[in-house]
Amino acid sequence: MNSSQRNHFNTNTHGYIPPQRNYYKGRQYSQNSSQQLKDYGPYPFAINIEQATKSNNAFRTTLWTGQHMQLTLMSLLPGEDIGLERHPNVDQFIRIEQGTGMVRMGENKDTPTLQQTVSDGYAFIIPAGTWHNLTNIGQTPLKLYSIYAPPQHPFGTVHQTKAIAEEEEH
């Protein structure tokens, strides 16, 4: 059994489920997700984000869109990148769940001030207006989730408990 087959086991029966083929860049779509990957916003929503991220095989899947925030899942094939971009009015959070990548960020599009290898468990923040790109430098798909948002709390906010957070917000 090759490595791509190992990623398509049904967790209930441990039987192999052949992947569906996408006609773009040979992406494979797993059928074994217990929750459909689609946009659930703007309604209350809970999901195992690690499982959802790892089961996503599309380049980008919007999982939740609200008035002030959006959650997307991404899968980058080996050698693929997000594409050099900048969001003038949006801060972004990215967490890697699988694979290895190279993130580059900076105020100038041609000279990154941060260049870092990232892998499973790494997270990075992209401030609004920052040029950035993420490239899959590994041999397997790079799986990540990304949160896009304007600031929701004053700079430096720390809430040690829920009660303190509720008190400060009202």
PDB file of C-alpha atoms in Angstrom:
ATOM      1  CA  MET A   1       0.000   0.000   0.000  1.00  0.00           C
ATOM      2  CA  ASN A   2       1.430   3.389  -0.937  1.00  0.00           C
ATOM      3  CA  SER A   3       1.330   6.526   1.230  1.00  0.00           C
ATOM      4  CA  SER A   4      -1.622   8.067  -0.607  1.00  0.00           C
ATOM      5  CA  GLN A   5      -3.695   4.943   0.048  1.00  0.00           C
ATOM      6  CA  ARG A   6      -2.942   5.127   3.783  1.00  0.00           C
ATOM      7  CA  ASN A   7      -4.648   8.522   3.906  1.00  0.00           C
ATOM      8  CA  HIS A   8      -7.954   7.090   2.686  1.00  0.00           C
ATOM      9  CA  PHE A   9      -8.935   4.596   5.369  1.00  0.00           C
ATOM     10  CA  ASN A  10     -12.452   4.660   6.729  1.00  0.00           C
ATOM     11  CA  THR A  11     -12.043   5.040  10.491  1.00  0.00           C
ATOM     12  CA  ASN A  12     -15.206   3.007  11.167  1.00  0.00           C
ATOM     13  CA  THR A  13     -14.381  -0.101   9.127  1.00  0.00           C
ATOM     14  CA  HIS A  14     -10.647   0.347   8.433  1.00  0.00           C
ATOM     15  CA  GLY A  15     -11.366  -0.430   4.783  1.00  0.00           C
ATOM     16  CA  TYR A  16      -9.767   1.412   1.900  1.00  0.00           C
ATOM     17  CA  ILE A  17     -11.919   4.080   0.255  1.00  0.00           C
ATOM     18  CA  PRO A  18     -10.625   5.043  -3.175  1.00  0.00           C
ATOM     19  CA  PRO A  19     -10.195   8.809  -3.495  1.00  0.00           C
ATOM     20  CA  GLN A  20     -12.129  10.842  -6.024  1.00  0.00           C
ATOM     21  CA  ARG A  21      -9.939  12.624  -8.541  1.00  0.00           C
ATOM     22  CA  ASN A  22     -10.154  16.319  -9.195  1.00  0.00           C
ATOM     23  CA  TYR A  23      -9.204  17.353 -12.707  1.00  0.00           C
ATOM     24  CA  TYR A  24      -7.012  20.199 -11.409  1.00  0.00           C
ATOM     25  CA  LYS A  25      -3.420  19.299 -10.473  1.00  0.00           C
ATOM     26  CA  GLY A  26      -4.280  15.711  -9.500  1.00  0.00           C
ATOM     27  CA  ARG A  27      -5.821  16.579  -6.139  1.00  0.00           C
ATOM     28  CA  GLN A  28      -7.549  13.742  -4.300  1.00  0.00           C
ATOM     29  CA  TYR A  29     -10.731  14.229  -2.299  1.00  0.00           C
ATOM     30  CA  SER A  30     -11.323  11.931   0.643  1.00  0.00           C
ATOM     31  CA  GLN A  31     -14.817  10.583   1.276  1.00  0.00           C
ATOM     32  CA  ASN A  32     -14.183   9.648   4.917  1.00  0.00           C
ATOM     33  CA  SER A  33     -14.908  12.960   6.642  1.00  0.00           C
ATOM     34  CA  SER A  34     -17.693  12.718   9.204  1.00  0.00           C
ATOM     35  CA  GLN A  35     -18.680  16.361   8.633  1.00  0.00           C
ATOM     36  CA  GLN A  36     -19.038  17.900   5.193  1.00  0.00           C
ATOM     37  CA  LEU A  37     -16.500  20.628   4.426  1.00  0.00           C
ATOM     38  CA  LYS A  38     -18.571  23.638   3.393  1.00  0.00           C
ATOM     39  CA  ASP A  39     -19.242  27.175   4.600  1.00  0.00           C
ATOM     40  CA  TYR A  40     -21.240  26.980   7.856  1.00  0.00           C
ATOM     41  CA  GLY A  41     -21.334  30.717   8.534  1.00  0.00           C
ATOM     42  CA  PRO A  42     -22.676  32.821   9.976  1.00  0.00           C
ATOM     43  CA  TYR A  43     -24.187  30.281  12.379  1.00  0.00           C
ATOM     44  CA  PRO A  44     -22.670  28.850  15.595  1.00  0.00           C
ATOM     45  CA  PHE A  45     -20.275  26.073  14.657  1.00  0.00           C
ATOM     46  CA  ALA A  46     -17.933  23.522  16.250  1.00  0.00           C
ATOM     47  CA  ILE A  47     -15.602  21.062  14.540  1.00  0.00           C
ATOM     48  CA  ASN A  48     -12.421  19.088  15.131  1.00  0.00           C
ATOM     49  CA  ILE A  49     -10.232  21.584  13.266  1.00  0.00           C
ATOM     50  CA  GLU A  50      -7.225  19.254  12.991  1.00  0.00           C
ATOM     51  CA  GLN A  51      -9.339  16.487  11.442  1.00  0.00           C
ATOM     52  CA  ALA A  52     -11.138  18.919   9.122  1.00  0.00           C
ATOM     53  CA  THR A  53      -7.864  20.509   8.017  1.00  0.00           C
ATOM     54  CA  LYS A  54      -6.209  17.174   7.317  1.00  0.00           C
ATOM     55  CA  SER A  55      -9.240  15.864   5.403  1.00  0.00           C
ATOM     56  CA  ASN A  56      -9.389  18.925   3.136  1.00  0.00           C
ATOM     57  CA  ASN A  57      -7.692  18.321  -0.179  1.00  0.00           C
ATOM     58  CA  ALA A  58      -8.877  21.409  -2.034  1.00  0.00           C
ATOM     59  CA  PHE A  59      -6.503  24.345  -2.412  1.00  0.00           C
ATOM     60  CA  ARG A  60      -8.933  26.502  -0.437  1.00  0.00           C
ATOM     61  CA  THR A  61     -12.209  25.611   1.299  1.00  0.00           C
ATOM     62  CA  THR A  62     -14.148  28.246   3.221  1.00  0.00           C
ATOM     63  CA  LEU A  63     -15.388  26.579   6.392  1.00  0.00           C
ATOM     64  CA  TRP A  64     -16.997  29.543   8.146  1.00  0.00           C
ATOM     65  CA  THR A  65     -17.779  33.108   7.092  1.00  0.00           C
ATOM     66  CA  GLY A  66     -19.198  35.673   9.481  1.00  0.00           C
ATOM     67  CA  GLN A  67     -19.528  39.417   9.522  1.00  0.00           C
ATOM     68  CA  HIS A  68     -16.069  39.991  11.055  1.00  0.00           C
ATOM     69  CA  MET A  69     -14.118  36.767  10.536  1.00  0.00           C
ATOM     70  CA  GLN A  70     -13.559  33.924   8.105  1.00  0.00           C
ATOM     71  CA  LEU A  71     -12.038  30.462   8.532  1.00  0.00           C
ATOM     72  CA  THR A  72     -10.547  28.689   5.531  1.00  0.00           C
ATOM     73  CA  LEU A  73      -8.783  25.366   5.049  1.00  0.00           C
ATOM     74  CA  MET A  74      -5.984  24.962   2.525  1.00  0.00           C
ATOM     75  CA  SER A  75      -3.991  22.116   1.035  1.00  0.00           C
ATOM     76  CA  LEU A  76      -0.828  22.915  -0.923  1.00  0.00           C
ATOM     77  CA  LEU A  77       0.716  20.230  -3.101  1.00  0.00           C
ATOM     78  CA  PRO A  78       4.516  19.751  -2.980  1.00  0.00           C
ATOM     79  CA  GLY A  79       6.122  22.797  -4.599  1.00  0.00           C
ATOM     80  CA  GLU A  80       2.857  24.759  -4.588  1.00  0.00           C
ATOM     81  CA  ASP A  81       2.477  28.118  -2.840  1.00  0.00           C
ATOM     82  CA  ILE A  82      -0.326  30.386  -1.687  1.00  0.00           C
ATOM     83  CA  GLY A  83       0.925  33.143  -3.964  1.00  0.00           C
ATOM     84  CA  LEU A  84       2.618  36.379  -2.931  1.00  0.00           C
ATOM     85  CA  GLU A  85      -0.138  38.610  -1.592  1.00  0.00           C
ATOM     86  CA  ARG A  86      -1.021  41.338   0.857  1.00  0.00           C
ATOM     87  CA  HIS A  87      -4.291  42.159   2.596  1.00  0.00           C
ATOM     88  CA  PRO A  88      -4.324  45.926   3.327  1.00  0.00           C
ATOM     89  CA  ASN A  89      -7.064  45.825   5.986  1.00  0.00           C
ATOM     90  CA  VAL A  90      -7.052  42.233   7.238  1.00  0.00           C
ATOM     91  CA  ASP A  91      -4.922  40.467   9.831  1.00  0.00           C
ATOM     92  CA  GLN A  92      -4.370  36.760   9.244  1.00  0.00           C
ATOM     93  CA  PHE A  93      -3.546  33.752  11.421  1.00  0.00           C
ATOM     94  CA  ILE A  94      -2.248  30.522   9.886  1.00  0.00           C
ATOM     95  CA  ARG A  95      -1.629  27.186  11.614  1.00  0.00           C
ATOM     96  CA  ILE A  96       0.078  24.219   9.981  1.00  0.00           C
ATOM     97  CA  GLU A  97      -1.464  20.801  10.717  1.00  0.00           C
ATOM     98  CA  GLN A  98       0.604  18.658   8.320  1.00  0.00           C
ATOM     99  CA  GLY A  99       3.617  19.036   6.052  1.00  0.00           C
ATOM    100  CA  THR A 100       6.544  21.438   5.780  1.00  0.00           C
ATOM    101  CA  GLY A 101       6.562  24.922   4.330  1.00  0.00           C
ATOM    102  CA  MET A 102       8.591  28.088   3.979  1.00  0.00           C
ATOM    103  CA  VAL A 103       6.855  31.309   4.993  1.00  0.00           C
ATOM    104  CA  ARG A 104       8.174  34.675   3.842  1.00  0.00           C
ATOM    105  CA  MET A 105       6.795  38.004   5.082  1.00  0.00           C
ATOM    106  CA  GLY A 106       7.740  41.657   4.976  1.00  0.00           C
ATOM    107  CA  GLU A 107       6.668  45.225   4.312  1.00  0.00           C
ATOM    108  CA  ASN A 108       8.347  45.142   0.901  1.00  0.00           C
ATOM    109  CA  LYS A 109       7.248  42.581  -1.650  1.00  0.00           C
ATOM    110  CA  ASP A 110      10.812  41.882  -2.813  1.00  0.00           C
ATOM    111  CA  THR A 111      12.665  41.729   0.524  1.00  0.00           C
ATOM    112  CA  PRO A 112      11.077  39.575   3.241  1.00  0.00           C
ATOM    113  CA  THR A 113      12.030  40.468   6.811  1.00  0.00           C
ATOM    114  CA  LEU A 114      10.897  37.070   8.084  1.00  0.00           C
ATOM    115  CA  GLN A 115      11.751  33.775   6.425  1.00  0.00           C
ATOM    116  CA  GLN A 116      10.951  30.672   8.467  1.00  0.00           C
ATOM    117  CA  THR A 117      10.545  26.941   7.898  1.00  0.00           C
ATOM    118  CA  VAL A 118       7.212  25.839   9.393  1.00  0.00           C
ATOM    119  CA  SER A 119       5.681  22.413   9.984  1.00  0.00           C
ATOM    120  CA  ASP A 120       2.992  20.619  12.005  1.00  0.00           C
ATOM    121  CA  GLY A 121       2.176  22.664  15.100  1.00  0.00           C
ATOM    122  CA  TYR A 122       3.595  25.968  13.852  1.00  0.00           C
ATOM    123  CA  ALA A 123       1.435  29.076  13.670  1.00  0.00           C
ATOM    124  CA  PHE A 124       2.205  32.515  12.331  1.00  0.00           C
ATOM    125  CA  ILE A 125       0.513  35.897  12.263  1.00  0.00           C
ATOM    126  CA  ILE A 126       0.402  38.140   9.207  1.00  0.00           C
ATOM    127  CA  PRO A 127      -0.376  41.762  10.122  1.00  0.00           C
ATOM    128  CA  ALA A 128      -2.611  43.739   7.741  1.00  0.00           C
ATOM    129  CA  GLY A 129      -0.637  45.251   4.876  1.00  0.00           C
ATOM    130  CA  THR A 130       2.208  42.705   5.078  1.00  0.00           C
ATOM    131  CA  TRP A 131       3.418  40.961   1.934  1.00  0.00           C
ATOM    132  CA  HIS A 132       3.486  37.206   2.475  1.00  0.00           C
ATOM    133  CA  ASN A 133       3.738  33.834   0.803  1.00  0.00           C
ATOM    134  CA  LEU A 134       3.818  30.230   1.968  1.00  0.00           C
ATOM    135  CA  THR A 135       5.422  27.507  -0.158  1.00  0.00           C
ATOM    136  CA  ASN A 136       5.178  23.750   0.388  1.00  0.00           C
ATOM    137  CA  ILE A 137       8.822  22.626   0.508  1.00  0.00           C
ATOM    138  CA  GLY A 138       8.016  19.057   1.567  1.00  0.00           C
ATOM    139  CA  GLN A 139       7.137  15.860  -0.278  1.00  0.00           C
ATOM    140  CA  THR A 140       3.540  15.608   1.030  1.00  0.00           C
ATOM    141  CA  PRO A 141       0.582  18.015   0.957  1.00  0.00           C
ATOM    142  CA  LEU A 142       0.870  20.987   3.320  1.00  0.00           C
ATOM    143  CA  LYS A 143      -2.383  21.252   5.313  1.00  0.00           C
ATOM    144  CA  LEU A 144      -3.295  24.456   7.145  1.00  0.00           C
ATOM    145  CA  TYR A 145      -6.138  26.545   8.418  1.00  0.00           C
ATOM    146  CA  SER A 146      -6.293  30.293   8.185  1.00  0.00           C
ATOM    147  CA  ILE A 147      -8.337  32.887  10.033  1.00  0.00           C
ATOM    148  CA  TYR A 148      -8.876  36.302   8.466  1.00  0.00           C
ATOM    149  CA  ALA A 149     -10.197  39.104  10.657  1.00  0.00           C
ATOM    150  CA  PRO A 150     -10.159  42.789  11.621  1.00  0.00           C
ATOM    151  CA  PRO A 151      -9.152  43.302  15.275  1.00  0.00           C
ATOM    152  CA  GLN A 152     -11.908  42.309  17.677  1.00  0.00           C
ATOM    153  CA  HIS A 153     -10.328  43.424  20.992  1.00  0.00           C
ATOM    154  CA  PRO A 154      -8.112  46.334  22.051  1.00  0.00           C
ATOM    155  CA  PHE A 155      -4.379  45.850  21.536  1.00  0.00           C
ATOM    156  CA  GLY A 156      -2.778  43.639  24.179  1.00  0.00           C
ATOM    157  CA  THR A 157      -6.023  42.268  25.621  1.00  0.00           C
ATOM    158  CA  VAL A 158      -5.510  39.321  27.972  1.00  0.00           C
ATOM    159  CA  HIS A 159      -8.451  37.634  29.703  1.00  0.00           C
ATOM    160  CA  GLN A 160      -7.422  35.104  32.328  1.00  0.00           C
ATOM    161  CA  THR A 161     -10.998  33.806  32.734  1.00  0.00           C
ATOM    162  CA  LYS A 162     -14.328  33.888  30.930  1.00  0.00           C
ATOM    163  CA  ALA A 163     -15.813  36.011  33.686  1.00  0.00           C
ATOM    164  CA  ILE A 164     -13.137  38.689  33.219  1.00  0.00           C
ATOM    165  CA  ALA A 165     -13.684  38.671  29.447  1.00  0.00           C
ATOM    166  CA  GLU A 166     -17.459  39.066  29.846  1.00  0.00           C
ATOM    167  CA  GLU A 167     -16.982  41.864  32.359  1.00  0.00           C
ATOM    168  CA  GLU A 168     -14.592  43.820  30.099  1.00  0.00           C
ATOM    169  CA  GLU A 169     -16.771  43.394  27.004  1.00  0.00           C
ATOM    170  CA  HIS A 170     -19.917  44.792  28.635  1.00  0.00           C
TER     171      HIS A 170
END
